[in-house]
mmCIF file of C-alpha atoms in Angstrom:
data_model
loop_
_atom_site.group_PDB
_atom_site.id
_atom_site.type_symbol
_atom_site.label_atom_id
_atom_site.label_comp_id
_atom_site.label_asym_id
_atom_site.label_seq_id
_atom_site.Cartn_x
_atom_site.Cartn_y
_atom_site.Cartn_z
ATOM 1 C CA MET A 1 -18.919 22.866 -0.109
ATOM 2 C CA LYS A 2 -17.258 19.443 -0.025
ATOM 3 C CA SER A 3 -15.025 18.247 -2.847
ATOM 4 C CA ASN A 4 -15.709 14.957 -4.636
ATOM 5 C CA LYS A 5 -12.680 13.464 -2.879
ATOM 6 C CA GLU A 6 -14.153 14.355 0.534
ATOM 7 C CA ILE A 7 -17.594 12.999 -0.388
ATOM 8 C CA ILE A 8 -16.106 9.681 -1.551
ATOM 9 C CA ALA A 9 -13.902 9.383 1.558
ATOM 10 C CA GLU A 10 -16.928 10.011 3.771
ATOM 11 C CA ALA A 11 -19.004 7.378 1.938
ATOM 12 C CA ILE A 12 -16.181 4.811 2.212
ATOM 13 C CA SER A 13 -15.789 5.481 5.931
ATOM 14 C CA LYS A 14 -19.440 4.492 6.479
ATOM 15 C CA LEU A 15 -18.996 1.051 4.871
ATOM 16 C CA SER A 16 -18.434 -2.073 6.964
ATOM 17 C CA SER A 17 -15.234 -4.104 6.553
ATOM 18 C CA GLU A 18 -17.219 -6.761 4.689
ATOM 19 C CA GLU A 19 -18.636 -4.184 2.237
ATOM 20 C CA LYS A 20 -15.153 -2.724 1.667
ATOM 21 C CA ALA A 21 -13.793 -6.212 0.920
ATOM 22 C CA LEU A 22 -16.459 -6.653 -1.777
ATOM 23 C CA ILE A 23 -15.581 -3.325 -3.412
ATOM 24 C CA PHE A 24 -11.805 -3.146 -2.946
ATOM 25 C CA PHE A 25 -10.369 -6.493 -4.016
ATOM 26 C CA PRO A 26 -6.807 -7.448 -3.058
ATOM 27 C CA MET A 27 -4.476 -5.657 -5.446
ATOM 28 C CA GLU A 28 -1.206 -6.788 -7.007
ATOM 29 C CA ARG A 29 1.308 -4.035 -7.813
ATOM 30 C CA LYS A 30 4.825 -4.000 -9.208
ATOM 31 C CA ASN A 31 6.189 -2.169 -6.158
ATOM 32 C CA PHE A 32 5.383 -0.900 -2.657
ATOM 33 C CA VAL A 33 3.009 2.086 -2.651
ATOM 34 C CA VAL A 34 0.897 4.112 -0.221
ATOM 35 C CA ARG A 35 -1.644 6.770 -1.223
ATOM 36 C CA LYS A 36 -3.562 9.147 0.976
ATOM 37 C CA GLY A 37 -6.667 8.627 -1.168
ATOM 38 C CA TRP A 38 -6.650 4.883 -0.428
ATOM 39 C CA MET A 39 -6.810 5.391 3.352
ATOM 40 C CA GLY A 40 -9.875 3.757 4.885
ATOM 41 C CA ARG A 41 -10.355 1.131 2.165
ATOM 42 C CA ASN A 42 -8.770 -1.760 4.110
ATOM 43 C CA GLN A 43 -6.958 -2.478 0.823
ATOM 44 C CA VAL A 44 -4.677 -5.522 0.783
ATOM 45 C CA ILE A 45 -1.754 -5.059 -1.615
ATOM 46 C CA SER A 46 0.848 -7.568 -2.826
ATOM 47 C CA PHE A 47 4.046 -7.118 -4.812
ATOM 48 C CA TYR A 48 7.195 -9.088 -5.587
ATOM 49 C CA THR A 49 10.635 -7.899 -4.526
ATOM 50 C CA LYS A 50 13.391 -8.118 -7.076
ATOM 51 C CA ALA A 51 15.682 -11.126 -6.746
ATOM 52 C CA THR A 52 19.397 -10.463 -6.302
ATOM 53 C CA LYS A 53 22.452 -12.730 -6.401
ATOM 54 C CA THR A 54 22.152 -13.328 -2.653
ATOM 55 C CA LYS A 55 18.403 -13.019 -2.026
ATOM 56 C CA PRO A 56 15.490 -14.738 -3.787
ATOM 57 C CA SER A 57 12.362 -12.877 -4.847
ATOM 58 C CA VAL A 58 9.793 -12.517 -2.079
ATOM 59 C CA LYS A 59 6.057 -11.941 -2.340
ATOM 60 C CA VAL A 60 5.108 -9.209 0.124
ATOM 61 C CA THR A 61 1.471 -8.684 1.166
ATOM 62 C CA TYR A 62 0.434 -5.786 3.383
ATOM 63 C CA ASP A 63 -2.623 -3.939 4.701
ATOM 64 C CA HIS A 64 -2.420 -0.465 3.174
ATOM 65 C CA ASP A 65 -4.210 1.289 6.055
ATOM 66 C CA GLU A 66 -2.056 -0.312 8.739
ATOM 67 C CA VAL A 67 1.191 0.540 6.922
ATOM 68 C CA LEU A 68 0.100 4.083 6.034
ATOM 69 C CA THR A 69 -0.932 4.788 9.633
ATOM 70 C CA ALA A 70 2.535 3.727 10.808
ATOM 71 C CA MET A 71 4.259 5.808 8.109
ATOM 72 C CA LEU A 72 2.177 9.019 8.340
ATOM 73 C CA PRO A 73 4.261 10.845 10.969
ATOM 74 C CA ARG A 74 7.327 10.578 8.724
ATOM 75 C CA LEU A 75 5.451 11.095 5.441
ATOM 76 C CA ASN A 76 3.831 14.315 6.653
ATOM 77 C CA LEU A 77 7.328 15.839 6.847
ATOM 78 C CA MET A 78 8.135 15.029 3.217
ATOM 79 C CA PRO A 79 7.411 17.649 0.507
ATOM 80 C CA CYS A 80 6.689 14.937 -2.082
ATOM 81 C CA TRP A 81 3.942 13.458 0.139
ATOM 82 C CA ASN A 82 2.413 16.858 0.846
ATOM 83 C CA LYS A 83 2.350 17.678 -2.868
ATOM 84 C CA ARG A 84 1.272 14.331 -4.375
ATOM 85 C CA GLU A 85 -0.205 12.375 -1.415
ATOM 86 C CA TYR A 86 1.587 9.321 -2.855
ATOM 87 C CA TRP A 87 4.777 7.483 -1.963
ATOM 88 C CA SER A 88 6.379 4.393 -3.460
ATOM 89 C CA GLN A 89 9.511 2.317 -3.215
ATOM 90 C CA SER A 90 10.572 0.023 -6.047
ATOM 91 C CA THR A 91 12.712 -2.559 -4.255
ATOM 92 C CA ASP A 92 10.961 -3.543 -1.002
ATOM 93 C CA MET A 93 8.914 -2.184 1.895
ATOM 94 C CA PRO A 94 10.588 0.514 4.000
ATOM 95 C CA SER A 95 12.509 -1.062 6.873
ATOM 96 C CA THR A 96 10.372 0.800 9.427
ATOM 97 C CA VAL A 97 7.240 -1.113 8.356
ATOM 98 C CA LYS A 98 8.622 -4.450 7.077
ATOM 99 C CA HIS A 99 7.282 -6.156 10.197
ATOM 100 C CA LEU A 100 3.725 -5.238 9.127
ATOM 101 C CA GLY A 101 3.909 -7.201 5.876
ATOM 102 C CA LYS A 102 3.615 -10.929 5.254
ATOM 103 C CA ARG A 103 6.622 -12.267 3.322
ATOM 104 C CA GLU A 104 6.649 -15.492 1.262
ATOM 105 C CA THR A 105 9.650 -16.816 -0.647
ATOM 106 C CA VAL A 106 8.619 -17.678 -4.199
ATOM 107 C CA GLU A 107 10.058 -19.772 -6.997
ATOM 108 C CA VAL A 108 11.705 -17.964 -9.908
ATOM 109 C CA GLU A 109 8.881 -18.840 -12.342
ATOM 110 C CA GLU A 110 6.204 -17.467 -9.971
ATOM 111 C CA ALA A 111 7.844 -14.055 -9.461
ATOM 112 C CA LYS A 112 6.823 -11.439 -11.961
#
């Protein structure tokens, strides 16, 4: 018997990209995050990096599925991923996938 999680994942996989875009709006988070349960949604996620004395804040936007696919080989080796199926980083995107995100410098007032 399939679990609810499996049934939902199967239903999402049958949706077109246009249908997924209507259901899963672009999301704004406070940090970088990937979740196994969000795979297949074509979710677009944005967050702001923290400004430092030498670097301004940057708005980073990334395709969750594309980034997670690139990270999975490494994540599957991590006990925290295998236990929680969730991984986050508070400061920026991991350096191994930074090239997959779109980065925009923002003014101080715009950054959150």
